CSV table of C-alpha atoms in Angstrom, one decimal:
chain,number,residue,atom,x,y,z
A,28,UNK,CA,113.4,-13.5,80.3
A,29,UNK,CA,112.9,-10.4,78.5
A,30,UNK,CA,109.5,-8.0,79.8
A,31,UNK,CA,107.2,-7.8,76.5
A,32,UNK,CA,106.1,-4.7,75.6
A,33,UNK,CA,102.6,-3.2,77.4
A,34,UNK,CA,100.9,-4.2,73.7
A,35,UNK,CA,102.3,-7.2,73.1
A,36,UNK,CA,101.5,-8.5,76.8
A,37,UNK,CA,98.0,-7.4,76.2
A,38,UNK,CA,97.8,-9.6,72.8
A,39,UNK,CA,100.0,-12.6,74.6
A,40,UNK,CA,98.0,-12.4,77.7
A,41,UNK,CA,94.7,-12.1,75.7
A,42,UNK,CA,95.2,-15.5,73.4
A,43,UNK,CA,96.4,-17.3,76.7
A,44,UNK,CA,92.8,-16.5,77.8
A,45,UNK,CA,90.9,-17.1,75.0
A,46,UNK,CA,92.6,-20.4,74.4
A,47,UNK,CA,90.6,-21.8,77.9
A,48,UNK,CA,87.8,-19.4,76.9
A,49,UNK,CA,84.5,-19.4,74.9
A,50,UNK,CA,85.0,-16.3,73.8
A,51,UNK,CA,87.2,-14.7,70.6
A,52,UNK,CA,89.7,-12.3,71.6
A,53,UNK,CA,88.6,-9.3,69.8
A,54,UNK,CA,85.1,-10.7,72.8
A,55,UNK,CA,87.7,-10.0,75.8
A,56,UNK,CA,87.6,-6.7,77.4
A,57,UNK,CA,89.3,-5.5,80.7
A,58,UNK,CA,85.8,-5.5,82.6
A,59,UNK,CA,85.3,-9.3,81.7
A,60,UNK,CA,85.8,-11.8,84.9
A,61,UNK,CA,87.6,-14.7,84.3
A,62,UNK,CA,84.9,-17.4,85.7
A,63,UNK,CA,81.7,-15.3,85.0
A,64,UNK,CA,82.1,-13.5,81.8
A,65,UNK,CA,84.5,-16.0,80.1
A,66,UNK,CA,83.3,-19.1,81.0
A,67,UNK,CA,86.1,-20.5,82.9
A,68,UNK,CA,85.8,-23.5,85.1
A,69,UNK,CA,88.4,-24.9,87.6
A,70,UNK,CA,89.9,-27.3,84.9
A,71,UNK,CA,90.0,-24.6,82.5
A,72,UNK,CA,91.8,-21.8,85.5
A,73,UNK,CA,94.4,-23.9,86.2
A,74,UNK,CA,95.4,-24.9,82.3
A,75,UNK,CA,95.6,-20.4,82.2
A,76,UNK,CA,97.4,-20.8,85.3
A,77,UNK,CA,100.0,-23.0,84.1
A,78,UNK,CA,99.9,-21.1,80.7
A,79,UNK,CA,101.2,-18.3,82.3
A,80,UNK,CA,103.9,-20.3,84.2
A,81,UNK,CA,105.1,-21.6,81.0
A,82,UNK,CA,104.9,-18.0,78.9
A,83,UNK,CA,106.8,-15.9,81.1
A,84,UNK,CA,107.7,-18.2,84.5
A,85,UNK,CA,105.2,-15.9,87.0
A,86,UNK,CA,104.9,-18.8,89.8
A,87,UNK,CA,101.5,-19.1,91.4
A,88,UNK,CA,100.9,-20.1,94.9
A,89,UNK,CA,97.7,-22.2,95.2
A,90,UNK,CA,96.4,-20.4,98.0
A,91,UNK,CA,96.0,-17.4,95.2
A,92,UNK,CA,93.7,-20.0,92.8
A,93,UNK,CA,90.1,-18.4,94.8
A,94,UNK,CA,91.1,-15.2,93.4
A,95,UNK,CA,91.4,-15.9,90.1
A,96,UNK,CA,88.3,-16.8,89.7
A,97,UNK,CA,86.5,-13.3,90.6
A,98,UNK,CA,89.5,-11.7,88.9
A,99,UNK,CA,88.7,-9.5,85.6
A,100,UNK,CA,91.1,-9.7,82.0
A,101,UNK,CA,92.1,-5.9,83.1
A,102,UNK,CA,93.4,-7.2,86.6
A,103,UNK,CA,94.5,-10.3,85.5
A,104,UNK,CA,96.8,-8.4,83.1
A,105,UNK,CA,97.7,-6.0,85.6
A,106,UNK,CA,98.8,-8.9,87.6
A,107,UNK,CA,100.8,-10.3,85.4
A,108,UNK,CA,102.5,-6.9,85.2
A,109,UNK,CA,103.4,-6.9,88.5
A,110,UNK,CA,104.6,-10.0,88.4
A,111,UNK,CA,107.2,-9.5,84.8
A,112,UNK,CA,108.5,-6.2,87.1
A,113,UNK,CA,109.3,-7.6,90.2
A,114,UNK,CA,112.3,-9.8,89.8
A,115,UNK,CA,114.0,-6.7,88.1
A,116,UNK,CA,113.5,-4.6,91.0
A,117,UNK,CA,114.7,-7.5,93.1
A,118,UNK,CA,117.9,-8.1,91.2
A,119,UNK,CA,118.5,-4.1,91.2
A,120,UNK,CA,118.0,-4.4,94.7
A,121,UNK,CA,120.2,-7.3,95.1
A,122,UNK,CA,122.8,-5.5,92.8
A,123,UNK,CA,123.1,-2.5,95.2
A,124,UNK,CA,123.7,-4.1,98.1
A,125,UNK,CA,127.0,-4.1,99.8
C-alpha cells in the first residue's frame, strides 16, 4: 500500500475522525483529544479504529484501545505515521539481510 503524502494523511486521517465525531473538520485541530474534545465514545473509538484498519491496514492490538481514548488528532496522526513507515523499514531491513 502506497504511504499518502504528509497533507493528504492529514485530510484522510481528519474525515476518518470527523466521520465518528461531532465536530466538522475544519473544528479538528492537533490539540483536540479524541474522547474529550471530540466527543468520542467507546462505540464510536472502535468504528475509527477499524476505519483505520480498513484505510491503510495499521493493525491495532486491543491492549492499545485505553490510549486512544486520552490520545489527541496531532498524536493520533503522528501515530498513524509511524505506523505507514514501519513495514518499509522492515522490508528494507528484511531486504539486506544475508
Amino acid at each position: 500500500m502506497a504511504r499518502p503524502r504528509e497533507g493528504a494523511l492529514d485530510d484522510s486521517l481528519r474525515a476518518l475522525v470527523v466521520k465518528h465525531a461531532r465536530v466538522k473538520p475544519v473544528e479538528v485541530r492537533a490539540e483536540d483529544r479524541i474522547a474529550g474534545d471530540l466527543g468520542y465514545d467507546s462505540f464510536a473509538l472502535v468504528n475509527l479504529i477499524l476505519d483505520l484498519e480498513d484505510a491503510w491496514g495499521i493493525e491495532v492490538d486491543p491492549a492499545e484501545l485505553a490510549g486512544f481514548r486520552e490520545m489527541t488528532f496531532g498524536q493520533l496522526r503522528a501515530l498513524v505515521g509511524r505506523r505507514l513507515r514501519r513495514p518499509a523499514a522492515a522490508a528494507a531491513a528484511e531486504g539486506s539481510a544475508p
